[in-house]
Short mmCIF file of C-alpha atoms in Angstrom, two decimals:
data_model
loop_
_atom_site.label_atom_id
_atom_site.label_comp_id
_atom_site.label_asym_id
_atom_site.label_seq_id
_atom_site.Cartn_x
_atom_site.Cartn_y
_atom_site.Cartn_z
CA MET A 1 18.81 -26.39 2.89
CA LYS A 2 21.92 -26.39 0.63
CA ARG A 3 21.83 -26.76 -3.09
CA ARG A 4 22.04 -30.60 -3.43
CA ALA A 5 19.75 -31.09 -0.60
CA PHE A 6 17.25 -28.55 -1.77
CA LEU A 7 17.03 -30.47 -5.23
CA LYS A 8 17.01 -33.67 -3.23
CA THR A 9 14.05 -32.50 -1.35
CA LEU A 10 12.25 -31.76 -4.61
CA GLY A 11 12.88 -35.27 -5.93
CA LEU A 12 15.42 -33.94 -8.24
CA ALA A 13 18.56 -35.53 -6.48
CA GLY A 14 19.52 -37.20 -9.64
CA ALA A 15 19.20 -34.20 -11.70
CA ALA A 16 21.18 -31.96 -9.41
CA THR A 17 24.49 -32.40 -11.08
CA ALA A 18 22.95 -32.22 -14.62
CA ALA A 19 20.83 -29.26 -13.62
CA ALA A 20 23.94 -27.42 -12.83
CA ALA A 21 25.58 -28.56 -16.08
CA VAL A 22 22.83 -27.89 -18.39
CA PRO A 23 21.08 -24.63 -17.60
CA GLY A 24 17.28 -24.69 -17.70
CA LEU A 25 17.34 -28.45 -17.81
CA ALA A 26 15.06 -28.90 -14.78
CA ALA A 27 11.52 -28.22 -15.59
CA GLU A 28 10.14 -28.71 -12.11
CA LYS A 29 9.13 -25.70 -9.76
CA PRO A 30 11.85 -25.17 -7.14
CA ALA A 31 9.10 -25.50 -4.59
CA ALA A 32 5.27 -25.87 -4.13
CA PRO A 33 3.54 -22.94 -5.49
CA GLY A 34 2.84 -20.34 -2.64
CA THR A 35 5.80 -21.37 -0.75
CA VAL A 36 7.73 -18.45 0.36
CA LEU A 37 11.29 -19.03 0.10
CA ALA A 38 14.15 -17.25 2.08
CA THR A 39 17.72 -17.39 1.91
CA LEU A 40 20.41 -17.85 4.75
CA PHE A 41 24.03 -16.48 4.61
CA ASP A 42 26.41 -18.22 6.95
CA LEU A 43 28.93 -15.53 7.14
CA SER A 44 31.33 -17.66 9.28
CA GLN A 45 31.88 -19.57 5.80
CA CYS A 46 32.36 -16.76 3.53
CA ILE A 47 35.75 -16.14 2.40
CA GLY A 48 34.91 -13.29 0.02
CA CYS A 49 36.30 -14.91 -3.02
CA GLY A 50 33.68 -13.12 -5.23
CA ALA A 51 32.38 -16.29 -7.00
CA CYS A 52 28.91 -15.27 -6.40
CA VAL A 53 29.42 -11.81 -7.93
CA GLU A 54 31.07 -13.14 -10.92
CA ALA A 55 28.33 -15.69 -11.32
CA CYS A 56 25.53 -13.04 -10.77
CA ARG A 57 27.38 -10.84 -13.44
CA GLU A 58 27.46 -13.78 -15.79
CA ALA A 59 24.00 -15.05 -15.24
CA ASN A 60 22.41 -11.63 -15.78
CA ALA A 61 24.77 -9.92 -18.32
CA ASN A 62 22.07 -10.39 -20.98
CA ARG A 63 19.54 -8.23 -18.76
CA TYR A 64 22.09 -5.36 -18.25
CA PRO A 65 21.09 -1.98 -19.66
CA GLU A 66 22.35 -0.69 -23.15
CA PRO A 67 21.49 2.94 -22.92
CA LYS A 68 21.15 5.13 -26.09
CA LYS A 69 23.62 8.06 -25.96
CA PRO A 70 23.51 10.92 -26.08
CA PHE A 71 20.70 10.92 -23.44
CA PRO A 72 17.72 13.21 -24.08
CA PRO A 73 17.88 16.46 -22.11
CA MET A 74 15.73 16.25 -19.04
CA TYR A 75 13.82 19.24 -17.27
CA PRO A 76 14.22 20.66 -14.70
CA SER A 77 18.15 20.67 -14.64
CA ARG A 78 18.14 19.26 -11.25
CA VAL A 79 16.99 15.76 -12.65
CA PRO A 80 20.26 13.75 -12.28
CA VAL A 81 21.75 11.67 -15.14
CA GLU A 82 22.93 8.27 -13.62
CA ASP A 83 25.13 6.51 -16.20
CA TRP A 84 27.00 3.20 -15.15
CA SER A 85 27.55 2.03 -18.75
CA ASP A 86 31.12 3.15 -18.91
CA LYS A 87 31.77 1.83 -15.26
CA ARG A 88 30.43 -1.81 -15.72
CA ASP A 89 33.50 -3.22 -13.99
CA VAL A 90 32.49 -1.66 -10.56
CA ASP A 91 31.88 -4.50 -8.17
CA ASP A 92 32.61 -2.90 -4.74
CA ARG A 93 28.99 -1.51 -4.52
CA LEU A 94 25.53 -1.99 -6.11
CA THR A 95 25.09 -0.43 -9.65
CA PRO A 96 22.84 -1.20 -12.52
CA TYR A 97 25.43 -3.57 -13.67
CA ASN A 98 26.28 -5.20 -10.18
CA TRP A 99 23.47 -6.42 -8.26
CA LEU A 100 25.57 -8.18 -5.73
CA PHE A 101 28.62 -7.16 -4.09
CA ILE A 102 30.74 -8.49 -1.09
CA GLN A 103 30.88 -5.99 1.96
CA SER A 104 34.21 -6.74 3.76
CA ALA A 105 35.36 -5.67 7.25
CA THR A 106 37.90 -6.46 9.81
CA VAL A 107 36.09 -6.53 13.16
CA GLU A 108 37.29 -6.61 16.85
CA HIS A 109 35.24 -9.08 18.76
CA GLN A 110 35.91 -10.79 22.23
CA GLY A 111 39.54 -9.93 22.04
CA LYS A 112 40.07 -11.30 18.46
CA SER A 113 40.38 -9.68 15.13
CA LEU A 114 37.98 -11.31 12.50
CA GLU A 115 37.77 -10.49 9.01
CA VAL A 116 33.98 -10.78 7.66
CA HIS A 117 32.69 -10.87 4.25
CA MET A 118 29.13 -10.24 3.61
CA PRO A 119 27.45 -10.64 0.27
CA ARG A 120 24.96 -7.82 -0.02
CA ARG A 121 21.98 -7.55 -2.44
CA CYS A 122 18.29 -7.02 -2.41
CA MET A 123 16.81 -8.09 1.00
CA HIS A 124 13.34 -9.40 -0.57
CA CYS A 125 11.09 -7.90 2.05
CA GLN A 126 7.95 -9.54 2.97
CA LYS A 127 6.33 -6.07 2.89
CA PRO A 128 8.37 -4.59 0.21
CA PRO A 129 8.04 -0.67 0.27
CA CYS A 130 9.53 -0.63 -3.40
CA ALA A 131 6.65 -2.89 -4.71
CA ASN A 132 3.84 -1.58 -2.42
CA LEU A 133 4.49 1.96 -3.25
CA CYS A 134 5.30 1.83 -7.05
CA PRO A 135 2.69 3.63 -8.79
CA TRP A 136 3.30 2.26 -12.03
CA GLY A 137 3.05 -1.64 -11.30
CA ALA A 138 6.62 -1.91 -12.20
CA ALA A 139 7.77 -3.56 -8.88
CA SER A 140 6.02 -6.66 -7.34
CA LYS A 141 6.30 -9.68 -5.12
CA THR A 142 6.74 -12.93 -6.60
CA ALA A 143 4.99 -16.31 -5.34
CA SER A 144 8.21 -17.37 -4.07
CA GLY A 145 9.01 -14.40 -1.79
CA SER A 146 11.40 -12.48 -4.10
CA VAL A 147 10.60 -8.93 -5.33
CA ARG A 148 11.40 -7.93 -8.82
CA ILE A 149 11.18 -4.87 -11.15
CA ASN A 150 9.57 -5.24 -14.64
CA THR A 151 12.45 -3.50 -16.56
CA ASP A 152 10.22 -3.28 -19.64
CA ILE A 153 7.91 -0.80 -18.05
CA CYS A 154 9.97 0.83 -15.29
CA LEU A 155 10.20 4.60 -15.98
CA GLY A 156 13.10 5.10 -13.51
CA GLY A 157 11.65 7.48 -11.20
CA ALA A 158 13.70 5.92 -8.46
CA LYS A 159 10.85 6.10 -5.92
CA CYS A 160 11.66 2.33 -5.11
CA LYS A 161 15.19 3.39 -4.09
CA THR A 162 13.88 6.28 -1.97
CA VAL A 163 11.53 4.23 0.00
CA CYS A 164 13.85 1.12 0.28
CA PRO A 165 15.25 1.17 3.78
CA TRP A 166 18.58 -0.13 1.99
CA SER A 167 18.42 1.97 -1.15
CA ILE A 168 18.91 -1.19 -3.01
CA PRO A 169 17.51 -0.40 -6.69
CA GLN A 170 20.07 1.37 -8.82
CA ARG A 171 19.26 3.62 -11.89
CA GLN A 172 20.53 3.65 -15.33
CA THR A 173 19.53 6.78 -17.51
CA GLY A 174 18.93 6.52 -21.27
CA VAL A 175 17.03 3.21 -21.35
CA GLY A 176 13.68 2.04 -20.95
CA LEU A 177 9.97 2.86 -21.70
CA TYR A 178 10.24 6.56 -20.55
CA LEU A 179 12.27 7.27 -23.83
CA ASP A 180 8.99 6.59 -25.84
CA LEU A 181 6.76 8.56 -23.64
CA LEU A 182 7.95 12.17 -22.31
CA PRO A 183 11.76 11.57 -22.01
CA SER A 184 12.32 15.20 -20.98
CA LEU A 185 9.65 15.59 -18.64
CA ALA A 186 8.95 12.33 -16.77
CA GLY A 187 11.04 9.30 -16.00
CA ASN A 188 14.74 8.72 -16.04
CA GLY A 189 15.65 5.40 -17.00
CA VAL A 190 15.25 2.12 -15.37
CA MET A 191 15.85 0.54 -11.92
CA TYR A 192 17.97 -2.67 -11.74
CA LYS A 193 18.33 -5.09 -8.75
CA CYS A 194 18.59 -8.86 -7.92
CA ASP A 195 15.45 -10.68 -8.35
CA ARG A 196 16.99 -13.79 -6.88
CA CYS A 197 17.34 -15.15 -10.54
CA HIS A 198 13.46 -15.34 -10.90
CA ALA A 199 13.88 -16.91 -14.40
CA ARG A 200 16.30 -19.63 -13.28
CA MET A 201 14.03 -20.47 -10.25
CA ALA A 202 10.88 -20.66 -12.31
CA ALA A 203 12.86 -23.12 -14.72
CA GLY A 204 13.67 -25.14 -11.60
CA GLY A 205 17.15 -23.96 -11.00
CA LEU A 206 18.67 -21.99 -8.22
CA PRO A 207 20.02 -18.47 -8.14
CA ALA A 208 23.37 -18.20 -9.72
CA CYS A 209 25.18 -16.85 -6.55
CA ILE A 210 23.95 -20.01 -4.47
CA GLU A 211 25.05 -22.41 -7.23
CA ALA A 212 28.48 -21.02 -7.61
CA CYS A 213 29.56 -20.64 -4.08
CA PRO A 214 32.36 -22.94 -3.23
CA ASN A 215 31.72 -22.85 0.48
CA GLU A 216 27.96 -23.19 0.44
CA VAL A 217 27.65 -20.12 2.35
CA GLN A 218 24.11 -19.53 1.22
CA SER A 219 21.08 -21.74 1.58
CA ILE A 220 17.43 -21.39 0.39
CA GLY A 221 14.26 -23.06 1.57
CA PRO A 222 10.83 -22.43 2.91
CA ARG A 223 11.24 -19.31 5.31
CA ASP A 224 10.12 -20.84 8.35
CA GLU A 225 12.73 -23.54 7.89
CA ILE A 226 15.41 -20.96 7.13
CA VAL A 227 14.43 -19.10 10.20
CA ALA A 228 14.67 -21.99 12.38
CA LYS A 229 17.90 -22.87 10.85
CA ALA A 230 19.41 -19.42 11.42
CA HIS A 231 18.49 -19.61 14.97
CA GLU A 232 20.18 -22.83 15.35
CA LEU A 233 23.27 -21.57 13.51
CA ALA A 234 23.32 -18.16 15.70
CA LYS A 235 23.13 -20.37 18.78
CA ALA A 236 25.92 -22.88 17.82
CA MET A 237 28.26 -20.02 16.98
CA SER A 238 26.79 -17.48 19.69
CA GLY A 239 26.29 -15.42 16.80
CA PHE A 240 23.95 -12.67 15.63
CA ILE A 241 20.91 -12.52 13.04
CA TYR A 242 20.15 -9.73 10.67
CA GLY A 243 17.19 -9.65 8.42
CA GLU A 244 14.70 -11.80 10.14
CA THR A 245 12.70 -8.95 11.67
CA GLU A 246 14.07 -6.00 9.73
CA ASN A 247 11.45 -3.80 7.84
CA GLY A 248 8.72 -6.21 9.11
CA GLY A 249 10.66 -9.32 7.91
CA THR A 250 12.76 -10.03 4.96
CA ASN A 251 13.43 -13.22 2.91
CA THR A 252 17.27 -12.69 3.28
CA ILE A 253 18.67 -13.84 6.64
CA TYR A 254 22.30 -13.28 7.63
CA VAL A 255 24.01 -15.14 10.49
CA SER A 256 27.37 -13.67 11.58
CA PRO A 257 29.94 -14.48 14.30
CA VAL A 258 30.14 -10.80 15.12
CA PRO A 259 27.73 -8.13 15.73
CA PHE A 260 26.32 -6.36 12.60
CA GLU A 261 26.74 -3.12 14.21
CA ALA A 262 30.70 -3.91 14.35
CA ILE A 263 30.53 -4.57 10.74
CA GLN A 264 28.68 -1.54 9.94
CA ALA A 265 31.19 0.48 12.09
CA ALA A 266 34.19 -1.00 10.24
CA SER A 267 32.47 -0.88 6.84
CA PRO A 268 30.23 2.27 6.97
CA PRO A 269 27.15 2.47 4.59
CA GLY A 270 27.35 4.83 1.63
CA PRO A 271 26.09 5.10 -2.06
CA GLY A 272 25.39 1.72 -3.38
CA ARG A 273 26.39 0.25 0.02
CA PRO A 274 23.48 -0.53 2.13
CA THR A 275 23.16 0.05 5.86
CA LEU A 276 23.22 -2.54 8.40
CA ALA A 277 21.54 -0.56 11.11
CA PRO A 278 18.25 -2.00 12.69
CA VAL A 279 15.21 -1.12 10.33
CA THR A 280 11.79 -0.66 11.59
CA ASP A 281 8.67 -1.76 9.63
CA ALA A 282 8.13 1.23 7.04
CA MET A 283 4.79 -0.20 6.10
CA SER A 284 3.39 -1.09 9.50
CA PHE A 285 0.57 1.33 9.03
CA GLU A 286 -0.90 -0.34 6.08
CA THR A 287 -2.40 -3.22 7.67
CA SER A 288 -4.36 -1.10 10.43
CA LEU A 289 -5.46 1.37 7.85
CA ALA A 290 -6.53 -1.05 5.32
CA ALA A 291 -8.90 -2.52 8.43
CA ALA A 292 -10.11 1.14 8.93
CA ALA A 293 -11.01 1.25 5.15
CA VAL A 294 -13.06 -2.03 5.60
CA VAL A 295 -14.82 -0.77 8.85
CA ALA A 296 -15.63 2.61 7.43
CA PRO A 297 -18.17 1.55 4.73
CA ILE A 298 -19.75 -0.83 7.22
CA ALA A 299 -20.22 1.95 9.95
CA ALA A 300 -21.60 4.17 7.34
CA VAL A 301 -24.21 1.74 6.18
CA ALA A 302 -25.07 0.89 9.78
CA GLY A 303 -25.44 4.65 10.61
CA ALA A 304 -27.39 5.20 7.62
CA VAL A 305 -29.69 2.47 8.63
CA LEU A 306 -30.34 3.74 12.00
CA ARG A 307 -30.99 7.37 11.02
CA ALA A 308 -33.44 5.99 8.36
CA ALA A 309 -35.23 3.96 11.05
CA LYS A 310 -35.32 7.12 13.26
CA ARG A 311 -36.81 9.23 10.37
CA ASN A 312 -39.40 6.67 9.91
CA THR A 313 -40.33 6.53 13.57
CA ASP A 314 -40.41 10.28 13.79
CA ALA A 315 -42.46 10.52 10.76
CA LYS A 316 -45.06 8.07 12.37
CA GLU A 317 -45.16 9.87 15.47
CA HIS A 318 -45.66 13.00 13.62
CA ARG A 319 -48.54 11.64 11.61
CA HIS A 320 -50.30 10.10 14.71
CA GLY A 321 -49.33 12.72 17.11
CA MET B 1 -39.94 18.52 -2.75
CA ALA B 2 -38.43 16.65 0.29
CA SER B 3 -35.32 18.19 2.02
CA SER B 4 -32.05 16.36 1.19
CA PRO B 5 -31.33 13.59 3.66
CA ILE B 6 -27.68 14.50 3.29
CA ALA B 7 -26.38 17.35 5.20
CA PRO B 8 -24.18 20.01 3.48
CA TRP B 9 -21.18 19.43 5.82
CA GLU B 10 -21.09 15.93 4.73
CA LYS B 11 -21.08 16.77 1.11
CA LYS B 12 -18.18 19.15 1.77
CA ALA B 13 -16.40 16.57 3.87
CA PHE B 14 -16.83 14.10 0.88
CA ALA B 15 -15.55 16.57 -1.66
CA ALA B 16 -12.45 17.23 0.62
CA SER B 17 -11.82 13.65 0.83
CA VAL B 18 -11.83 13.34 -2.98
CA PHE B 19 -9.36 16.11 -3.31
CA GLY B 20 -7.10 14.88 -0.71
CA LEU B 21 -7.22 11.42 -2.49
CA GLY B 22 -6.37 13.07 -5.71
CA LEU B 23 -3.52 15.17 -4.35
CA THR B 24 -1.86 12.09 -2.34
CA GLY B 25 -2.48 9.84 -5.39
CA VAL B 26 -0.61 12.53 -7.68
CA ALA B 27 2.00 12.47 -4.82
CA GLN B 28 2.75 8.89 -5.40
CA MET B 29 4.42 9.99 -8.79
CA PRO B 30 8.01 11.36 -8.11
CA ILE B 31 7.05 14.78 -9.68
CA PHE B 32 6.43 17.10 -6.65
CA SER B 33 10.03 16.96 -5.78
CA ARG B 34 10.97 17.11 -9.45
CA TYR B 35 9.11 20.28 -10.14
CA TYR B 36 9.82 22.17 -7.05
CA ILE B 37 6.38 21.68 -5.43
CA ALA B 38 7.73 20.10 -2.45
CA ASP B 39 10.31 22.84 -2.12
CA ILE B 40 7.57 25.51 -1.30
CA PRO B 41 7.62 26.05 2.36
CA GLY B 42 4.77 23.75 3.86
CA PHE B 43 4.51 21.43 1.09
CA ALA B 44 7.73 19.24 1.89
CA TRP B 45 5.33 16.63 2.96
CA LEU B 46 4.11 16.11 -0.71
CA GLY B 47 7.63 14.71 -1.57
CA ASP B 48 7.40 12.12 1.50
CA PHE B 49 6.25 9.01 -0.59
CA VAL B 50 5.52 7.06 2.78
CA PHE B 51 3.70 9.79 4.34
CA THR B 52 1.44 10.53 1.25
CA HIS B 53 0.81 6.89 0.98
CA MET B 54 -0.50 6.50 4.59
CA LEU B 55 -2.38 9.77 3.91
CA HIS B 56 -3.90 8.13 0.99
CA TYR B 57 -5.04 5.02 2.92
CA ALA B 58 -6.50 7.33 5.77
CA LEU B 59 -8.36 9.42 3.25
CA ALA B 60 -9.71 6.20 1.45
CA ALA B 61 -11.35 5.36 4.71
CA VAL B 62 -13.05 8.65 5.00
CA PHE B 63 -13.94 8.63 1.48
CA LEU B 64 -15.46 5.07 1.77
CA TYR B 65 -17.47 6.21 4.90
CA PHE B 66 -19.02 9.02 3.06
CA ALA B 67 -19.64 7.22 -0.10
CA PHE B 68 -21.19 4.34 1.66
CA ARG B 69 -23.29 6.68 3.74
CA PHE B 70 -24.66 8.62 0.84
CA ALA B 71 -25.31 5.39 -1.18
CA ALA B 72 -27.16 3.71 1.89
CA THR B 73 -29.12 7.00 2.54
CA TYR B 74 -30.18 7.27 -1.14
CA VAL B 75 -31.31 3.69 -1.28
CA LEU B 76 -33.03 3.65 2.22
CA ALA B 77 -34.79 7.01 1.61
CA GLY B 78 -36.74 5.26 -1.16
CA ARG B 79 -36.53 8.34 -3.34
CA ARG B 80 -37.22 6.54 -6.59
CA ASP B 81 -38.62 9.92 -7.78
CA HIS B 82 -35.08 11.26 -7.67
CA PRO B 83 -33.16 9.40 -10.26
CA LEU B 84 -29.33 9.88 -10.77
CA THR B 85 -28.55 12.37 -13.35
CA ALA B 86 -26.26 11.54 -16.29
CA SER B 87 -23.37 13.14 -14.64
CA GLY B 88 -24.24 11.60 -11.47
CA ALA B 89 -24.28 8.19 -12.93
CA VAL B 90 -20.97 8.76 -14.71
CA ARG B 91 -19.27 9.95 -11.41
CA VAL B 92 -20.92 7.18 -9.24
CA ALA B 93 -19.83 4.59 -11.88
CA VAL B 94 -16.20 5.95 -11.80
CA TYR B 95 -16.03 6.24 -7.94
CA ALA B 96 -17.28 2.57 -7.77
CA ALA B 97 -14.43 1.45 -10.08
CA LEU B 98 -11.82 3.42 -8.28
CA ILE B 99 -13.25 1.74 -4.99
CA VAL B 100 -12.70 -1.62 -6.49
CA THR B 101 -9.36 -1.03 -7.96
CA GLY B 102 -8.33 0.74 -4.84
CA ALA B 103 -9.25 -2.10 -2.54
CA VAL B 104 -7.45 -4.59 -4.99
CA ARG B 105 -4.34 -2.61 -4.46
CA MET B 106 -4.81 -2.38 -0.67
CA VAL B 107 -5.12 -6.11 -0.67
CA LYS B 108 -2.08 -6.89 -2.95
CA ASN B 109 -0.06 -4.89 -0.42
CA LEU B 110 -0.83 -7.23 2.34
CA SER B 111 2.28 -9.12 3.27
CA TRP B 112 0.74 -12.63 2.92
CA VAL B 113 -0.94 -11.71 -0.43
CA TYR B 114 0.55 -12.50 -3.73
CA MET B 115 -1.31 -11.35 -6.93
CA GLY B 116 1.18 -11.86 -9.82
CA GLU B 117 2.99 -9.42 -11.90
CA TRP B 118 0.65 -8.60 -14.69
CA PRO B 119 -2.71 -8.37 -12.49
CA VAL B 120 -0.74 -5.90 -10.23
CA LEU B 121 0.22 -3.88 -13.41
CA VAL B 122 -3.28 -3.84 -14.83
CA VAL B 123 -4.86 -2.73 -11.43
CA ASP B 124 -2.19 0.01 -11.05
CA TRP B 125 -2.81 1.32 -14.58
CA THR B 126 -6.54 1.01 -14.27
CA HIS B 127 -6.71 2.77 -10.87
CA LEU B 128 -4.46 5.50 -12.50
CA PHE B 129 -6.60 5.80 -15.49
CA LEU B 130 -9.81 6.03 -13.63
CA ALA B 131 -8.36 8.75 -11.42
CA MET B 132 -7.78 10.95 -14.63
CA VAL B 133 -11.31 9.97 -15.85
CA LEU B 134 -12.87 11.11 -12.62
CA LEU B 135 -10.97 14.45 -12.79
CA GLY B 136 -12.46 14.94 -16.35
CA ALA B 137 -15.79 14.08 -14.94
CA VAL B 138 -15.76 16.32 -12.07
CA LEU B 139 -14.81 19.11 -14.31
CA TRP B 140 -17.44 18.34 -16.78
CA ALA B 141 -20.07 18.13 -14.03
CA ARG B 142 -18.93 21.50 -12.73
CA GLY B 143 -19.75 23.04 -16.12
CA GLY B 144 -23.29 23.96 -17.02
CA ASP B 145 -25.94 22.73 -14.77
CA ARG B 146 -24.52 19.21 -14.16
CA ARG B 147 -23.55 19.35 -10.67
CA ARG B 148 -26.44 17.47 -9.00
CA TYR B 149 -26.09 13.63 -8.52
CA THR B 150 -29.92 13.32 -8.56
CA ALA B 151 -32.65 14.70 -10.57
CA LEU B 152 -35.31 17.00 -8.95
CA SER B 153 -38.48 15.31 -7.85
CA ARG B 154 -40.93 14.31 -10.96
CA ARG B 155 -43.75 14.88 -8.66
#
């Protein structure tokens, strides 16, 4: 669903223009509570103008880190200082100051040369390893299906980046809670990434990147509707889908007229530039092992009951025997 | 005095699962790689967050099996003349709280469950805090004559 249709569905058609003109005007929730929203990128429409990147930076500028320098010494010496505060203009990769970038590639497909532009940011996984494995409760899923990092409590250990199949979160040293705890011995700053404009969404708005796009490349809506739309679009353009099943399913789905392998080959991944390779479900074991943790105590109690019954029977036989 | 209804191997298996849970729990912090522990030959797995997380889940199932087996055995044996000792009661309470917070953490990780930012934070910190309390309680119990969970028969 495009921006205007999205607001119309929510009974906000008349407010669509006003909501865009006056940030935070719309007080309504963007969707019924508990509705998992996904976004769809139609890459055939993206011209790589960068309006989404610019809008993201403007909308989130007040959330960017302002590190204190000099940074406290960290032990041992292998702990890396990651400082992007003097490179805030970098926009061709993910950084703590750039949560969305456009990956461009010239791809040969079916005898034609096509230029493809792909806005890249957090995939917002349905089973996010970053949130599931954060030991500090700093990363979590939201009701609308996005994944966010609480920058007020994040210690910057970068575990979320290590376990993310796309290495999305980016660290800035010299900022955050770790400075008040053990800055030399634990932590290393704060991790930053796209949270799909959580505050704007909560206020009834749309993510800045969606609102700013002149070509309506991106749509947002309930995930099942977005998935159906992605398949329709892919069928219509004989295209390809990425994000629907990756890592067990994400809430960011791309439809491209060229294979994603070809985009990856023409524009290889690297630091701050996420992969486009197929990604298996990193957390697939969780559900089965959680089931085992439910069955184990039941089996234990059943076993104890049977054993107690046998002891009683044996004791009676011993007394009468 | 009646013989213990819990076999020595079961007690050792329970203790091993607790140790394993502690180790894999600490491994969820990015410290084993930072402090060269994962560089020691044979210990690289301690720096693998997903593997240690999986192991933590598996060990939780083993721990729960023995914890509930012991609890059920204690109750079913009807050994009211063997009350919990003070150190036993403390450890049982901490284990119970760890089980509850651990279970909540498992549930919140299911793909269809949303718990909210602050409940996740509170549960995570509580689980972490309880693990430290358990370490203290276990060390305290090992000192003096406080190892037993239950008192000797009053009869």
